[in-house]
């Protein structure tokens, strides 16, 4: 190594010189000491890069590496393009200006060669599919992804529209745009981001250098989702996150800094920072002089000064790179501060909330607030604040508030009770407070947002809670019951139905001991139990508890109450699962009417009830014509409320897909199911029961389309997940076995199919009533297994008998009946009785054509 | 415990006076404390392997030093020492991980936060290379070596480092600019070899 001190001295001397003098200095050194000169040149080059990324505290070896690489890349061709010039060197890779080689037409493009660390097939695959999504992102304000591929070293590259423009901040400043013009430009950006969000793409790295404006005022959002592409690489290396390699800390949201998953809320946060910078001229936090840990703490803990105060007191460490204020603005700081105070302060602070659930729920809402501000209407960020807080409180402490709400409604009954009630309000409030404290204490060591796709932590917390309830709260039976019920519900939400049932059953027993069980608390526990039993597969008990809960609620609350409607609708689901279609339809219709009348925004409830009603019509009563518009109405409502990535929407979407499939449109149905599957995985991870359900259904569709191998894979996946999640004796798994048995038969493997279907039947016999159509359906499949092995008589008996059972429960047009008819045809073909086969065949064809 | 507190206060003073023996003793005293705290944090957070080096250092500081007797200079010095300890922890961890491959213990400390606030170990950073570079620097320029250690393993600000190295903030800023460049090149070279 050269003498460190000498080199440092030379480096410092050279850095202090201006460009020309430095060249001279180096030239002289080259004469006297060429080796040191070469070293110095390298160091100065590196330094320039490091200074440019002024947030790099840790030397990034990869960067340096790439800088040297760049030279060798120029002149090379990638696909149809020749690299002509290095135009950027960012955290994710080098960007080159390139030209089409084939000279078909003169076209400049920008090519980004993405730096990935591992050359792994999975990354390549993922990259390819993700690229497809990005390529479909068509919006005038989004820089188009034109093409992509992999270079000789296996590095993915992206070909993008070449945009020549200024960053949005430079553009605003150099054109001295006023506040309104800046806000309008910002809204254009919002539109672009929101378009992407509707297409399930999150940007992850919104910052001025990614938002360019051309000279004619065209805005272009760059590098969409590319952060995600490189993120996949980082994930693949088993490191939780390398976000800060990619995300510029100045614009990264708290959750990104913590390495948690990105959401649309993260983009909203970054938009907030960018808006702050556009309006104030500085970012909310000045992080430049901070160490990385200090910067992180600032992002996680500090509250940014309100824009209106910040313009009056610019931070001491103002970015020296920015030109002085006056040259960039028309307004004086005082004027600007007056404009910002109030609404714009509120809008920005809502974007910058540390808790992403307290930010705007969508970019559209943010943009709408800006529109309202421009139109002098009140903005959501301000008047929604109190209501929002309340909603959040309720969500967090459902038990406490439920208790309080009961007290409030009962005060209305009689003046006489008022005093008594007031006392009890105080009591209840203490109780609510204690419960809240207990829960908060339990959860404070484990942030549920960290447990996404991994419920182990939460589960451990709950187990601990359940134990503590037993040991600590024996003298306070009421609170004990509330907590058991609460923790029981959380178990249920995690899919741990048995644990939930045990706890809630104990809570209910406590309450029945304390009073006679004719209370709203008891009704709530019964309702929860009903839901847990339903979800756990025990429909008989589910029905019993739901009926009890509904009776108590109707008696105590009357029909005109939200909880009564909920009871009706959940009982409806249960009886529907039990095959009582007409009663289910009736309950849904009543609940729907109630929801439509009740005050408040009940679009969510209406939408799910519409969906349920559609389901009875569709699956139970086989009334497709009635079902389809109901599905569509519910889908519209849910998209209005939550956009595309919302679990409920996916349920509704799969139902619509099924109707379409049954109406003879399997191709469109397949597209919908695949969207559902992808999004479910995105939301829940790969091992969730819902993922299994979609896989299984998609398997059915693929079977129908003759794609047996892929269907088999889908089924197996579903079965594995079900076994893992709900055990081997749950009828969910049995349903998949039914499908698998059928698939074996289609391929002539009758013995295998017999084993599968017998296993399924024995599970159904335990879980379902004896006359349930699923059981009948399974038995009819067994019929074919037997027929395939030559036992025609027994097969005929099974098929005929169970065809009748199914006819009683399902409509003729339903897929399950149609399939059974096909089996009857198959039986008689195998048996060589073409006449009987034809009679059923004629039946089948007739039915399909009507 | 009060014995330890008295010890550490004294040791810190001696250490500031450039007493080499005091440094070794301090390390010996503090290393197990750091390790315990890191492990305890891990237990508390169960499978969340998110540990923060500054948090650990803070807690260790409270455990080892009595607040009344140590002024903020000593606090900075303490954190400076924490940098050395953390560096050893990191290198131990990386080495043990490399020898274990997969299926070993849960790492008892996560190092991502040491360098840029990333929770979890960022293995794209060449920690062993950085360690080597510091060792090489120690032979040539002790202050520069210390500077790298403090920047990377303690995340200290220029001001804090200036206090520890007993020079001006401007000097630190200037020296860091060169040192990080030198370090970049060092890592780049070792990567190419």
Coordinates of N, CA and C in Angstrom, one line a residue, chain A residues 14-103:
Chain A
X14 N -5.7 18.0 -4.4 CA -6.4 17.9 -5.7 C -7.8 18.3 -5.5
X15 N -8.5 17.9 -4.4 CA -9.9 18.2 -4.3 C -10.1 19.7 -4.1
X16 N -9.2 20.4 -3.5 CA -9.3 21.8 -3.3 C -9.2 22.6 -4.6
X17 N -8.6 22.0 -5.6 CA -8.3 22.8 -6.9 C -9.6 22.8 -7.8
X18 N -9.6 23.8 -8.6 CA -10.7 23.7 -9.6 C -10.3 22.7 -10.8
X19 N -11.2 22.5 -11.6 CA -11.1 21.4 -12.6 C -9.8 21.5 -13.4
X20 N -9.5 22.7 -13.9 CA -8.3 23.0 -14.8 C -7.0 22.8 -14.0
X21 N -7.0 23.4 -12.8 CA -5.8 23.3 -12.0 C -5.6 21.8 -11.6
X22 N -6.7 21.1 -11.4 CA -6.5 19.7 -10.9 C -5.9 18.9 -12.1
X23 N -6.3 19.2 -13.3 CA -5.8 18.4 -14.4 C -4.2 18.6 -14.5
X24 N -3.9 19.9 -14.3 CA -2.5 20.3 -14.3 C -1.7 19.5 -13.2
X25 N -2.3 19.6 -12.1 CA -1.7 18.9 -10.9 C -1.4 17.5 -11.1
X26 N -2.5 16.8 -11.7 CA -2.3 15.4 -12.0 C -1.3 15.1 -13.1
X27 N -1.3 16.0 -14.1 CA -0.3 15.8 -15.2 C 1.1 15.9 -14.6
X28 N 1.3 16.8 -13.7 CA 2.7 16.9 -13.1 C 3.0 15.7 -12.4
X29 N 2.0 15.2 -11.6 CA 2.3 14.0 -10.8 C 2.6 12.8 -11.7
X30 N 1.9 12.8 -12.8 CA 2.1 11.7 -13.8 C 3.5 11.6 -14.3
X31 N 4.1 12.8 -14.4 CA 5.5 12.9 -14.8 C 6.4 12.3 -13.7
X32 N 6.2 12.8 -12.5 CA 7.1 12.4 -11.4 C 6.8 11.0 -10.8
X33 N 5.5 10.7 -10.7 CA 5.2 9.4 -10.1 C 3.9 8.8 -10.7
X34 N 4.1 8.2 -11.8 CA 2.9 7.7 -12.6 C 2.0 6.8 -11.8
X35 N 2.6 6.0 -10.9 CA 1.8 5.0 -10.2 C 0.9 5.6 -9.2
X36 N 1.4 6.6 -8.5 CA 0.6 7.3 -7.5 C -0.5 8.1 -8.3
X37 N -0.1 8.7 -9.4 CA -1.0 9.5 -10.2 C -2.2 8.6 -10.6
X38 N -2.0 7.4 -11.0 CA -3.1 6.5 -11.5 C -4.0 6.2 -10.3
X39 N -3.4 6.0 -9.1 CA -4.1 5.7 -7.9 C -5.0 6.9 -7.6
X40 N -4.4 8.1 -7.7 CA -5.1 9.3 -7.3 C -6.3 9.6 -8.3
X41 N -6.1 9.3 -9.5 CA -7.2 9.5 -10.5 C -8.4 8.6 -10.1
X42 N -8.1 7.4 -9.8 CA -9.1 6.4 -9.4 C -9.9 7.0 -8.2
X43 N -9.1 7.4 -7.2 CA -9.7 7.9 -6.0 C -10.6 9.1 -6.2
X44 N -10.1 10.0 -7.1 CA -10.9 11.2 -7.3 C -12.2 10.9 -8.1
X45 N -12.1 9.9 -9.0 CA -13.3 9.5 -9.7 C -14.3 8.9 -8.8
X46 N -13.8 8.0 -7.9 CA -14.7 7.4 -6.9 C -15.3 8.4 -6.0
X47 N -14.5 9.4 -5.6 CA -15.0 10.4 -4.7 C -16.1 11.2 -5.3
X48 N -16.0 11.5 -6.6 CA -17.1 12.2 -7.3 C -18.4 11.4 -7.2
X49 N -18.3 10.1 -7.4 CA -19.5 9.3 -7.3 C -20.0 9.3 -5.9
X50 N -19.2 9.2 -4.9 CA -19.6 9.1 -3.5 C -20.2 10.4 -3.1
X51 N -19.7 11.5 -3.6 CA -20.2 12.8 -3.2 C -21.6 13.0 -3.8
X52 N -21.7 12.5 -5.0 CA -23.0 12.6 -5.7 C -24.1 12.0 -4.9
X53 N -23.8 10.8 -4.4 CA -24.8 10.1 -3.5 C -24.4 10.5 -2.1
X54 N -24.8 11.8 -1.8 CA -24.2 12.3 -0.5 C -24.8 11.6 0.7
X55 N -25.6 10.6 0.5 CA -26.1 9.9 1.7 C -25.4 8.7 2.0
X56 N -24.5 8.3 1.2 CA -23.7 7.1 1.3 C -22.7 7.3 2.4
X57 N -22.9 6.7 3.5 CA -21.9 6.8 4.6 C -21.0 5.6 4.5
X58 N -21.6 4.5 4.1 CA -20.8 3.4 3.9 C -20.3 3.3 2.5
X59 N -19.0 3.0 2.3 CA -18.5 2.9 1.0 C -19.2 1.8 0.2
X60 N -19.8 2.1 -0.9 CA -20.5 1.0 -1.6 C -19.6 0.4 -2.7
X61 N -19.0 -0.7 -2.3 CA -18.0 -1.4 -3.2 C -18.6 -1.6 -4.6
X62 N -19.9 -2.0 -4.6 CA -20.5 -2.3 -5.9 C -20.5 -1.1 -6.9
X63 N -20.8 0.0 -6.3 CA -20.8 1.2 -7.1 C -19.5 1.5 -7.8
X64 N -18.5 1.4 -7.1 CA -17.2 1.7 -7.6 C -16.9 0.7 -8.8
X65 N -17.3 -0.5 -8.5 CA -17.1 -1.6 -9.4 C -17.8 -1.2 -10.7
X66 N -19.0 -0.8 -10.6 CA -19.8 -0.5 -11.8 C -19.4 0.7 -12.6
X67 N -18.8 1.6 -11.8 CA -18.3 2.8 -12.5 C -17.3 2.4 -13.5
X68 N -16.4 1.5 -13.1 CA -15.3 1.1 -14.0 C -15.9 0.2 -15.1
X69 N -16.9 -0.5 -14.8 CA -17.6 -1.4 -15.7 C -18.1 -0.6 -16.9
X70 N -18.7 0.5 -16.6 CA -19.4 1.3 -17.5 C -18.7 1.5 -18.9
X71 N -17.4 1.9 -18.7 CA -16.6 2.1 -19.9 C -16.6 1.0 -20.9
X72 N -16.5 -0.2 -20.4 CA -16.4 -1.4 -21.2 C -17.8 -1.7 -21.9
X73 N -18.8 -1.1 -21.4 CA -20.2 -1.4 -21.9 C -20.5 -0.6 -23.2
X74 N -19.9 0.6 -23.2 CA -20.3 1.5 -24.3 C -19.9 0.9 -25.7
X75 N -20.8 1.0 -26.7 CA -20.5 0.5 -28.0 C -21.1 -0.9 -28.1
X76 N -21.4 -1.6 -27.0 CA -22.0 -2.9 -27.1 C -23.4 -2.9 -27.5
X77 N -23.9 -4.0 -27.9 CA -25.4 -4.1 -28.2 C -26.1 -4.9 -27.2
X78 N -27.3 -4.5 -26.9 CA -28.2 -5.3 -26.1 C -29.5 -5.4 -26.9
X79 N -29.8 -6.6 -27.3 CA -31.0 -6.8 -28.2 C -30.8 -5.9 -29.4
X80 N -31.8 -5.1 -29.7 CA -31.8 -4.3 -31.0 C -31.1 -2.9 -30.7
X81 N -30.4 -2.8 -29.6 CA -29.9 -1.4 -29.2 C -28.4 -1.4 -29.0
X82 N -27.8 -0.3 -29.4 CA -26.4 -0.1 -29.2 C -26.3 1.0 -28.1
X83 N -25.5 0.7 -27.1 CA -25.3 1.7 -26.0 C -24.3 2.7 -26.5
X84 N -24.7 4.0 -26.3 CA -23.9 5.1 -26.8 C -23.3 5.9 -25.7
X85 N -23.9 6.0 -24.6 CA -23.4 7.0 -23.6 C -23.9 6.6 -22.2
X86 N -23.1 6.8 -21.2 CA -23.5 6.6 -19.8 C -24.2 7.8 -19.4
X87 N -25.5 7.7 -19.0 CA -26.2 8.9 -18.6 C -26.6 8.9 -17.1
X88 N -26.3 7.8 -16.4 CA -26.6 7.8 -15.0 C -26.0 6.6 -14.4
X89 N -25.8 6.7 -13.1 CA -25.2 5.6 -12.3 C -25.9 5.6 -11.0
X90 N -26.9 4.9 -10.8 CA -27.7 5.0 -9.6 C -27.6 3.8 -8.7
X91 N -28.4 3.8 -7.7 CA -28.3 2.7 -6.7 C -28.6 1.3 -7.3
X92 N -29.3 1.3 -8.5 CA -29.8 0.1 -9.0 C -29.0 -0.4 -10.2
X93 N -28.2 0.5 -10.8 CA -27.5 0.0 -11.9 C -27.2 1.2 -12.8
X94 N -26.5 1.0 -13.9 CA -26.1 2.0 -14.8 C -27.2 2.3 -15.8
X95 N -27.3 3.5 -16.2 CA -28.3 3.8 -17.2 C -27.6 4.4 -18.4
X96 N -27.9 3.8 -19.6 CA -27.2 4.2 -20.8 C -28.2 4.8 -21.8
X97 N -27.7 5.7 -22.6 CA -28.4 6.2 -23.7 C -28.1 5.2 -24.8
X98 N -29.2 4.8 -25.6 CA -28.9 3.8 -26.6 C -29.8 4.1 -27.8
X99 N -29.4 3.4 -28.9 CA -30.0 3.7 -30.2 C -30.4 2.4 -30.8
X100 N -31.4 2.4 -31.6 CA -31.7 1.1 -32.3 C -30.7 0.8 -33.3
X101 N -30.3 -0.5 -33.3 CA -29.2 -0.9 -34.2 C -29.7 -1.0 -35.7
X102 N -30.9 -1.5 -35.8 CA -31.4 -1.8 -37.1 C -31.7 -0.6 -38.0
X103 N -31.6 0.6 -37.4 CA -31.7 1.9 -38.2 C -33.1 2.0 -38.8

